[in-house]
PDB file of C-alpha atoms in Angstrom:
ATOM      1  CA  MET H  43      37.526  58.444  54.001  1.00  0.00           C
ATOM      2  CA  SER H  44      40.535  56.894  52.206  1.00  0.00           C
ATOM      3  CA  ARG H  45      40.063  53.650  49.628  1.00  0.00           C
ATOM      4  CA  LEU H  46      38.140  50.858  50.845  1.00  0.00           C
ATOM      5  CA  SER H  47      39.429  48.085  49.517  1.00  0.00           C
ATOM      6  CA  SER H  48      38.187  45.334  52.418  1.00  0.00           C
ATOM      7  CA  TRP H  49      34.620  45.590  54.687  1.00  0.00           C
ATOM      8  CA  VAL H  50      33.350  42.686  56.768  1.00  0.00           C
ATOM      9  CA  ALA H  51      29.608  43.473  58.083  1.00  0.00           C
ATOM     10  CA  ILE H  52      28.264  42.488  61.696  1.00  0.00           C
ATOM     11  CA  GLY H  53      25.118  42.587  63.670  1.00  0.00           C
ATOM     12  CA  ASP H  54      21.540  41.480  63.345  1.00  0.00           C
ATOM     13  CA  SER H  55      19.086  40.811  60.969  1.00  0.00           C
ATOM     14  CA  PHE H  56      19.142  44.104  59.548  1.00  0.00           C
ATOM     15  CA  THR H  57      23.331  43.835  58.203  1.00  0.00           C
ATOM     16  CA  GLU H  58      22.034  39.587  57.014  1.00  0.00           C
ATOM     17  CA  GLY H  59      19.144  41.385  55.125  1.00  0.00           C
ATOM     18  CA  VAL H  60      16.093  39.300  56.747  1.00  0.00           C
ATOM     19  CA  GLY H  61      13.513  40.535  54.422  1.00  0.00           C
ATOM     20  CA  ASP H  62      15.368  41.556  50.742  1.00  0.00           C
ATOM     21  CA  GLU H  63      14.654  37.932  49.885  1.00  0.00           C
ATOM     22  CA  ALA H  64      17.189  36.528  47.137  1.00  0.00           C
ATOM     23  CA  LEU H  65      16.240  34.461  44.347  1.00  0.00           C
ATOM     24  CA  ASP H  66      18.239  31.626  45.471  1.00  0.00           C
ATOM     25  CA  GLY H  67      15.674  31.799  48.465  1.00  0.00           C
ATOM     26  CA  GLY H  68      18.822  33.262  50.635  1.00  0.00           C
ATOM     27  CA  TYR H  69      19.075  36.897  51.765  1.00  0.00           C
ATOM     28  CA  VAL H  70      20.945  39.764  49.665  1.00  0.00           C
ATOM     29  CA  GLY H  71      19.540  43.119  51.912  1.00  0.00           C
ATOM     30  CA  TRP H  72      21.241  46.569  51.877  1.00  0.00           C
ATOM     31  CA  ALA H  73      24.918  44.998  53.094  1.00  0.00           C
ATOM     32  CA  ASP H  74      25.264  42.416  50.391  1.00  0.00           C
ATOM     33  CA  ARG H  75      23.658  45.288  47.249  1.00  0.00           C
ATOM     34  CA  LEU H  76      25.973  48.255  48.759  1.00  0.00           C
ATOM     35  CA  ALA H  77      29.423  45.239  48.593  1.00  0.00           C
ATOM     36  CA  GLU H  78      28.266  44.696  45.208  1.00  0.00           C
ATOM     37  CA  THR H  79      28.408  48.344  43.718  1.00  0.00           C
ATOM     38  CA  LEU H  80      32.240  48.574  45.439  1.00  0.00           C
ATOM     39  CA  ALA H  81      33.470  45.539  43.540  1.00  0.00           C
ATOM     40  CA  THR H  82      31.961  46.818  40.255  1.00  0.00           C
ATOM     41  CA  SER H  83      34.899  49.658  41.032  1.00  0.00           C
ATOM     42  CA  ASP H  84      37.753  47.774  42.831  1.00  0.00           C
ATOM     43  CA  PRO H  85      38.473  44.065  41.427  1.00  0.00           C
ATOM     44  CA  ASP H  86      40.714  43.335  45.045  1.00  0.00           C
ATOM     45  CA  PHE H  87      37.734  44.488  46.965  1.00  0.00           C
ATOM     46  CA  THR H  88      36.490  42.243  49.666  1.00  0.00           C
ATOM     47  CA  TYR H  89      33.718  41.937  51.611  1.00  0.00           C
ATOM     48  CA  ALA H  90      32.284  39.469  54.397  1.00  0.00           C
ATOM     49  CA  ASN H  91      28.940  39.367  56.594  1.00  0.00           C
ATOM     50  CA  LEU H  92      28.519  37.458  59.435  1.00  0.00           C
ATOM     51  CA  ALA H  93      25.603  39.092  60.999  1.00  0.00           C
ATOM     52  CA  VAL H  94      23.070  36.111  61.934  1.00  0.00           C
ATOM     53  CA  ARG H  95      18.848  36.549  62.539  1.00  0.00           C
ATOM     54  CA  GLY H  96      18.244  37.718  66.568  1.00  0.00           C
ATOM     55  CA  LYS H  97      21.031  37.797  67.953  1.00  0.00           C
ATOM     56  CA  LEU H  98      21.932  39.541  71.411  1.00  0.00           C
ATOM     57  CA  LEU H  99      25.084  42.765  70.803  1.00  0.00           C
ATOM     58  CA  ARG H 100      26.129  40.065  74.038  1.00  0.00           C
ATOM     59  CA  GLU H 101      26.654  37.795  71.282  1.00  0.00           C
ATOM     60  CA  VAL H 102      27.186  39.993  67.727  1.00  0.00           C
ATOM     61  CA  VAL H 103      30.214  40.870  70.782  1.00  0.00           C
ATOM     62  CA  GLU H 104      31.867  37.696  71.520  1.00  0.00           C
ATOM     63  CA  GLU H 105      31.266  35.876  68.426  1.00  0.00           C
ATOM     64  CA  GLN H 106      31.678  38.941  65.808  1.00  0.00           C
ATOM     65  CA  VAL H 107      34.281  41.043  66.986  1.00  0.00           C
ATOM     66  CA  PRO H 108      36.503  38.402  67.673  1.00  0.00           C
ATOM     67  CA  VAL H 109      36.621  37.763  64.101  1.00  0.00           C
ATOM     68  CA  VAL H 110      36.971  41.032  62.212  1.00  0.00           C
ATOM     69  CA  GLU H 111      39.550  41.478  65.163  1.00  0.00           C
ATOM     70  CA  GLN H 112      41.380  38.812  63.080  1.00  0.00           C
ATOM     71  CA  ALA H 113      40.229  39.631  59.810  1.00  0.00           C
ATOM     72  CA  LYS H 114      41.832  43.272  60.645  1.00  0.00           C
ATOM     73  CA  PRO H 115      39.167  44.675  57.801  1.00  0.00           C
ATOM     74  CA  ASP H 116      39.736  48.763  56.259  1.00  0.00           C
ATOM     75  CA  LEU H 117      36.038  49.331  56.847  1.00  0.00           C
ATOM     76  CA  VAL H 118      32.965  47.575  59.744  1.00  0.00           C
ATOM     77  CA  THR H 119      29.738  48.369  59.901  1.00  0.00           C
ATOM     78  CA  LEU H 120      28.185  47.536  63.194  1.00  0.00           C
ATOM     79  CA  CYS H 121      24.838  47.903  63.787  1.00  0.00           C
ATOM     80  CA  ALA H 122      22.589  45.345  67.261  1.00  0.00           C
ATOM     81  CA  GLY H 123      21.053  46.226  69.520  1.00  0.00           C
ATOM     82  CA  GLY H 124      17.547  46.428  68.143  1.00  0.00           C
ATOM     83  CA  ASN H 125      16.586  42.925  69.638  1.00  0.00           C
ATOM     84  CA  ASP H 126      17.838  44.172  73.132  1.00  0.00           C
ATOM     85  CA  LEU H 127      15.943  46.696  73.021  1.00  0.00           C
ATOM     86  CA  ILE H 128      12.788  44.951  72.700  1.00  0.00           C
ATOM     87  CA  VAL H 129      13.608  42.702  76.317  1.00  0.00           C
ATOM     88  CA  PRO H 130      10.928  43.844  78.738  1.00  0.00           C
ATOM     89  CA  GLY H 131      12.978  45.605  81.472  1.00  0.00           C
ATOM     90  CA  SER H 132      16.189  45.670  79.240  1.00  0.00           C
ATOM     91  CA  ASP H 133      18.627  48.051  80.421  1.00  0.00           C
ATOM     92  CA  VAL H 134      19.205  51.030  77.391  1.00  0.00           C
ATOM     93  CA  ASP H 135      22.390  52.513  79.649  1.00  0.00           C
ATOM     94  CA  HIS H 136      24.010  49.024  79.857  1.00  0.00           C
ATOM     95  CA  ILE H 137      24.054  47.903  75.709  1.00  0.00           C
ATOM     96  CA  ALA H 138      24.877  51.677  74.891  1.00  0.00           C
ATOM     97  CA  ASN H 139      27.866  50.935  77.229  1.00  0.00           C
ATOM     98  CA  GLU H 140      28.751  47.270  75.716  1.00  0.00           C
ATOM     99  CA  PHE H 141      28.519  48.824  72.080  1.00  0.00           C
ATOM    100  CA  GLU H 142      30.643  50.906  73.429  1.00  0.00           C
ATOM    101  CA  GLN H 143      32.626  48.937  74.161  1.00  0.00           C
ATOM    102  CA  ALA H 144      32.484  47.063  71.016  1.00  0.00           C
ATOM    103  CA  VAL H 145      33.583  49.789  68.915  1.00  0.00           C
ATOM    104  CA  VAL H 146      36.415  51.066  70.941  1.00  0.00           C
ATOM    105  CA  ARG H 147      38.009  47.106  70.459  1.00  0.00           C
ATOM    106  CA  LEU H 148      37.037  47.575  66.034  1.00  0.00           C
ATOM    107  CA  ARG H 149      38.616  50.558  67.024  1.00  0.00           C
ATOM    108  CA  ALA H 150      41.410  49.335  67.910  1.00  0.00           C
ATOM    109  CA  ALA H 151      42.363  46.781  65.473  1.00  0.00           C
ATOM    110  CA  GLY H 152      42.397  49.769  63.455  1.00  0.00           C
ATOM    111  CA  CYS H 153      39.572  49.612  61.434  1.00  0.00           C
ATOM    112  CA  ASP H 154      36.819  52.785  60.665  1.00  0.00           C
ATOM    113  CA  VAL H 155      33.822  52.279  61.543  1.00  0.00           C
ATOM    114  CA  VAL H 156      29.928  53.031  60.610  1.00  0.00           C
ATOM    115  CA  VAL H 157      27.422  52.420  63.250  1.00  0.00           C
ATOM    116  CA  PHE H 158      23.191  52.662  62.403  1.00  0.00           C
ATOM    117  CA  THR H 159      20.572  54.443  64.904  1.00  0.00           C
ATOM    118  CA  GLY H 160      17.693  52.585  64.496  1.00  0.00           C
ATOM    119  CA  PRO H 161      14.270  53.938  62.813  1.00  0.00           C
ATOM    120  CA  ASP H 162      11.642  55.683  64.217  1.00  0.00           C
ATOM    121  CA  PRO H 163       9.193  52.965  64.193  1.00  0.00           C
ATOM    122  CA  ARG H 164       6.189  55.382  65.473  1.00  0.00           C
ATOM    123  CA  SER H 165       4.315  52.777  62.817  1.00  0.00           C
ATOM    124  CA  GLN H 166       5.386  50.001  63.276  1.00  0.00           C
ATOM    125  CA  PRO H 167       2.796  47.135  65.381  1.00  0.00           C
ATOM    126  CA  VAL H 168       5.240  45.486  67.957  1.00  0.00           C
ATOM    127  CA  VAL H 169       8.967  48.367  68.279  1.00  0.00           C
ATOM    128  CA  ARG H 170       6.414  51.589  68.478  1.00  0.00           C
ATOM    129  CA  ARG H 171       6.595  50.459  72.503  1.00  0.00           C
ATOM    130  CA  VAL H 172      10.216  50.471  72.781  1.00  0.00           C
ATOM    131  CA  ARG H 173       9.957  54.023  70.665  1.00  0.00           C
ATOM    132  CA  GLY H 174      11.627  55.807  74.041  1.00  0.00           C
ATOM    133  CA  LYS H 175      13.778  53.693  74.010  1.00  0.00           C
ATOM    134  CA  VAL H 176      15.210  53.770  70.628  1.00  0.00           C
ATOM    135  CA  GLY H 177      14.853  56.995  70.522  1.00  0.00           C
ATOM    136  CA  ILE H 178      17.098  57.217  74.071  1.00  0.00           C
ATOM    137  CA  TYR H 179      19.850  54.981  72.409  1.00  0.00           C
ATOM    138  CA  ASN H 180      20.640  56.469  68.741  1.00  0.00           C
ATOM    139  CA  ALA H 181      21.466  59.700  71.675  1.00  0.00           C
ATOM    140  CA  HIS H 182      24.107  56.373  72.714  1.00  0.00           C
ATOM    141  CA  LEU H 183      24.799  55.708  69.728  1.00  0.00           C
ATOM    142  CA  ARG H 184      25.277  59.568  68.472  1.00  0.00           C
ATOM    143  CA  ALA H 185      27.584  60.003  71.306  1.00  0.00           C
ATOM    144  CA  ILE H 186      29.788  56.983  70.998  1.00  0.00           C
ATOM    145  CA  ALA H 187      30.987  57.752  67.803  1.00  0.00           C
ATOM    146  CA  ASP H 188      31.605  61.319  67.710  1.00  0.00           C
ATOM    147  CA  ARG H 189      34.494  59.880  71.016  1.00  0.00           C
ATOM    148  CA  HIS H 190      35.270  57.263  68.377  1.00  0.00           C
ATOM    149  CA  ASN H 191      35.592  58.642  65.592  1.00  0.00           C
ATOM    150  CA  ALA H 192      33.059  56.368  64.089  1.00  0.00           C
ATOM    151  CA  ARG H 193      30.463  57.148  60.773  1.00  0.00           C
ATOM    152  CA  VAL H 194      26.970  57.328  61.620  1.00  0.00           C
ATOM    153  CA  VAL H 195      24.236  56.418  58.828  1.00  0.00           C
ATOM    154  CA  ASP H 196      21.090  57.626  61.149  1.00  0.00           C
ATOM    155  CA  LEU H 197      18.430  55.828  59.780  1.00  0.00           C
ATOM    156  CA  TRP H 198      15.679  57.452  62.295  1.00  0.00           C
ATOM    157  CA  ALA H 199      16.062  61.321  59.802  1.00  0.00           C
ATOM    158  CA  MET H 200      15.388  59.240  56.739  1.00  0.00           C
ATOM    159  CA  PRO H 201      11.778  60.257  56.236  1.00  0.00           C
ATOM    160  CA  VAL H 202      11.849  56.544  53.556  1.00  0.00           C
ATOM    161  CA  LEU H 203      12.031  54.831  55.624  1.00  0.00           C
ATOM    162  CA  ALA H 204       8.123  55.313  57.453  1.00  0.00           C
ATOM    163  CA  ASP H 205       6.196  54.881  53.705  1.00  0.00           C
ATOM    164  CA  LEU H 206       5.297  51.086  54.712  1.00  0.00           C
ATOM    165  CA  ARG H 207       6.371  50.130  51.268  1.00  0.00           C
ATOM    166  CA  ALA H 208       9.822  50.218  52.679  1.00  0.00           C
ATOM    167  CA  TRP H 209       9.719  46.619  55.031  1.00  0.00           C
ATOM    168  CA  SER H 210       8.334  43.084  54.817  1.00  0.00           C
ATOM    169  CA  ASP H 211       5.277  41.439  55.424  1.00  0.00           C
ATOM    170  CA  ASP H 212       6.570  40.759  59.046  1.00  0.00           C
ATOM    171  CA  ARG H 213       6.565  45.074  59.919  1.00  0.00           C
ATOM    172  CA  LEU H 214      10.358  44.192  61.619  1.00  0.00           C
ATOM    173  CA  HIS H 215      11.987  43.850  58.487  1.00  0.00           C
ATOM    174  CA  PHE H 216      12.917  46.319  55.891  1.00  0.00           C
ATOM    175  CA  SER H 217      10.984  45.510  51.759  1.00  0.00           C
ATOM    176  CA  PRO H 218      13.982  45.138  48.979  1.00  0.00           C
ATOM    177  CA  GLU H 219      13.283  48.838  48.642  1.00  0.00           C
ATOM    178  CA  GLY H 220      14.111  49.263  52.168  1.00  0.00           C
ATOM    179  CA  HIS H 221      16.746  46.999  51.980  1.00  0.00           C
ATOM    180  CA  ARG H 222      18.056  49.143  48.172  1.00  0.00           C
ATOM    181  CA  ARG H 223      17.993  52.731  49.949  1.00  0.00           C
ATOM    182  CA  ILE H 224      19.565  51.904  52.691  1.00  0.00           C
ATOM    183  CA  ALA H 225      22.726  51.144  50.623  1.00  0.00           C
ATOM    184  CA  LEU H 226      22.025  53.992  48.828  1.00  0.00           C
ATOM    185  CA  ARG H 227      22.347  56.541  52.410  1.00  0.00           C
ATOM    186  CA  THR H 228      25.341  54.130  53.673  1.00  0.00           C
ATOM    187  CA  ALA H 229      27.179  54.858  50.189  1.00  0.00           C
ATOM    188  CA  GLU H 230      26.091  59.497  50.255  1.00  0.00           C
ATOM    189  CA  VAL H 231      28.070  58.750  54.348  1.00  0.00           C
ATOM    190  CA  LEU H 232      31.079  57.029  52.596  1.00  0.00           C
ATOM    191  CA  GLY H 233      31.448  58.888  49.589  1.00  0.00           C
ATOM    192  CA  VAL H 234      30.357  56.647  47.135  1.00  0.00           C
ATOM    193  CA  SER H 235      29.807  58.014  43.904  1.00  0.00           C
ATOM    194  CA  VAL H 236      25.812  56.447  43.520  1.00  0.00           C
ATOM    195  CA  THR H 237      23.326  57.020  40.582  1.00  0.00           C
ATOM    196  CA  GLU H 238      20.345  56.881  42.849  1.00  0.00           C
ATOM    197  CA  ASP H 239      19.345  59.140  45.725  1.00  0.00           C
ATOM    198  CA  TRP H 240      17.364  57.866  49.212  1.00  0.00           C
ATOM    199  CA  ARG H 241      15.849  60.748  48.884  1.00  0.00           C
ATOM    200  CA  ASP H 242      13.383  60.127  45.884  1.00  0.00           C
ATOM    201  CA  PRO H 243       9.825  59.930  47.506  1.00  0.00           C
ATOM    202  CA  LEU H 244       8.497  57.057  46.399  1.00  0.00           C
ATOM    203  CA  PRO H 245       4.573  57.108  43.937  1.00  0.00           C
ATOM    204  CA  PRO H 246       1.703  57.233  45.067  1.00  0.00           C
ATOM    205  CA  GLU H 247      -0.733  54.759  46.201  1.00  0.00           C
ATOM    206  CA  PRO H 248      -4.249  54.313  46.856  1.00  0.00           C
ATOM    207  CA  ALA H 249      -5.679  54.591  50.357  1.00  0.00           C
ATOM    208  CA  MET H 250      -6.874  51.713  51.058  1.00  0.00           C
ATOM    209  CA  PRO H 251     -10.806  50.722  52.167  1.00  0.00           C
ATOM    210  CA  TRP H 252     -10.603  50.174  55.667  1.00  0.00           C
ATOM    211  CA  LEU H 253     -11.824  46.341  56.496  1.00  0.00           C
ATOM    212  CA  ARG H 254      -8.914  45.940  54.512  1.00  0.00           C
ATOM    213  CA  LEU H 255      -6.571  47.634  56.788  1.00  0.00           C
ATOM    214  CA  ARG H 256      -8.677  45.514  59.633  1.00  0.00           C
ATOM    215  CA  GLN H 257      -8.141  42.239  57.626  1.00  0.00           C
ATOM    216  CA  ALA H 258      -4.674  42.499  56.714  1.00  0.00           C
ATOM    217  CA  ASP H 259      -3.647  43.585  60.638  1.00  0.00           C
ATOM    218  CA  LEU H 260      -6.057  39.318  61.845  1.00  0.00           C
ATOM    219  CA  ALA H 261      -3.654  38.010  58.265  1.00  0.00           C
ATOM    220  CA  TRP H 262      -0.542  39.508  60.747  1.00  0.00           C
ATOM    221  CA  THR H 263      -1.659  38.803  63.614  1.00  0.00           C
ATOM    222  CA  ARG H 264      -1.796  35.099  63.205  1.00  0.00           C
ATOM    223  CA  THR H 265       1.394  35.213  60.220  1.00  0.00           C
ATOM    224  CA  TYR H 266       3.788  37.205  62.375  1.00  0.00           C
ATOM    225  CA  LEU H 267       3.525  38.818  65.747  1.00  0.00           C
ATOM    226  CA  LEU H 268       1.463  35.005  67.610  1.00  0.00           C
ATOM    227  CA  PRO H 269       5.612  32.714  66.150  1.00  0.00           C
ATOM    228  CA  TRP H 270       7.314  35.804  67.365  1.00  0.00           C
ATOM    229  CA  VAL H 271       5.142  36.044  70.821  1.00  0.00           C
ATOM    230  CA  ARG H 272       6.135  32.250  71.250  1.00  0.00           C
ATOM    231  CA  ARG H 273       9.615  31.814  70.147  1.00  0.00           C
ATOM    232  CA  GLN H 274       9.845  35.012  72.655  1.00  0.00           C
ATOM    233  CA  LEU H 275       8.028  32.932  75.648  1.00  0.00           C
ATOM    234  CA  ARG H 276      10.189  30.490  74.307  1.00  0.00           C
ATOM    235  CA  GLY H 277      13.382  31.724  75.326  1.00  0.00           C
ATOM    236  CA  GLU H 278      13.780  30.673  70.835  1.00  0.00           C
ATOM    237  CA  SER H 279      15.772  32.844  68.632  1.00  0.00           C
ATOM    238  CA  MET H 280      14.662  33.097  64.074  1.00  0.00           C
ATOM    239  CA  GLY H 281      18.764  33.129  64.065  1.00  0.00           C
ATOM    240  CA  ASP H 282      18.991  28.382  65.917  1.00  0.00           C
ATOM    241  CA  GLY H 283      21.409  26.959  63.496  1.00  0.00           C
ATOM    242  CA  ILE H 284      21.184  29.979  61.725  1.00  0.00           C
ATOM    243  CA  ARG H 285      25.495  30.579  60.464  1.00  0.00           C
ATOM    244  CA  PRO H 286      27.445  33.525  58.620  1.00  0.00           C
ATOM    245  CA  LYS H 287      26.585  33.895  55.001  1.00  0.00           C
ATOM    246  CA  ARG H 288      29.899  35.328  53.574  1.00  0.00           C
ATOM    247  CA  PRO H 289      31.867  33.884  56.952  1.00  0.00           C
ATOM    248  CA  GLU H 290      34.999  34.722  56.014  1.00  0.00           C
ATOM    249  CA  LEU H 291      37.087  37.950  53.332  1.00  0.00           C
ATOM    250  CA  GLY H 292      36.565  37.171  49.775  1.00  0.00           C
ATOM    251  CA  PRO H 293      35.818  38.904  46.444  1.00  0.00           C
ATOM    252  CA  ILE H 294      32.136  39.233  45.491  1.00  0.00           C
ATOM    253  CA  VAL H 295      31.958  36.228  42.372  1.00  0.00           C
ATOM    254  CA  ASP H 296      28.588  35.014  43.289  1.00  0.00           C
ATOM    255  CA  GLN H 297      26.246  38.267  43.124  1.00  0.00           C
ATOM    256  CA  HIS H 298      22.457  37.921  43.799  1.00  0.00           C
ATOM    257  CA  ARG H 299      20.481  37.445  41.160  1.00  0.00           C
ATOM    258  CA  HIS H 300      17.589  39.887  43.150  1.00  0.00           C
ATOM    259  CA  ASN H 301      13.992  40.883  42.957  1.00  0.00           C
ATOM    260  CA  GLY H 302      13.301  45.590  42.425  1.00  0.00           C
ATOM    261  CA  ARG H 303      15.871  47.640  41.216  1.00  0.00           C
ATOM    262  CA  ALA H 304      19.840  48.016  40.498  1.00  0.00           C
ATOM    263  CA  THR H 305      21.938  47.553  44.244  1.00  0.00           C
ATOM    264  CA  ALA H 306      23.769  50.877  45.607  1.00  0.00           C
TER     265      ALA H 306
END
């Protein structure tokens, strides 16, 4: 793509960076990691991240898309709809139609658009129940991108994300290593030069004994699954009361000091 001098990232917890904790108590995530890389080669580069955990696609469209339409950045990245898919009775075709209308608006604002497919949730105990819906939604997203000349970061096609080390302890969000790999993959889609390859295999890991696996499952159920179910029953969201961490386009002057290896 042409020179990238401004970027607004919109969406939910994936783009906010949940699971990739910063030393200051916030979140880093694939988008901030990639933005830091882009800023090192262009001192005039500006970046905003409007994503907030727990947002449904409708909320992203209503709250975040208008900000992009006003800012008119060179690039907007959009990943949303995953939280809608796990709602019982949700209609994947309707969700995809809402997503397409958002892409139409972003393209009309003059932005290059990058969208993300969902990763294969086969190994994830909660999300795998909607694996079929994720697969259908991904097919819609690829078709939408083709119709509107958008780029696709295909997370489903990243085998490294099948490794549990790419996921955080809650098994719903990516770990720092998962976010780092996604930043590298997105850089590749954008044609940004990087020094590492997202395809590099993770080092071998000793197999965990069966009893420890079951103990880990029980601990996960108490710590993450039951609170998640209670929030769903109450109609609550992780993002209630949370504000975007980078609400306006600006230079990267406060780079995160984060755990894990280098950014993209």
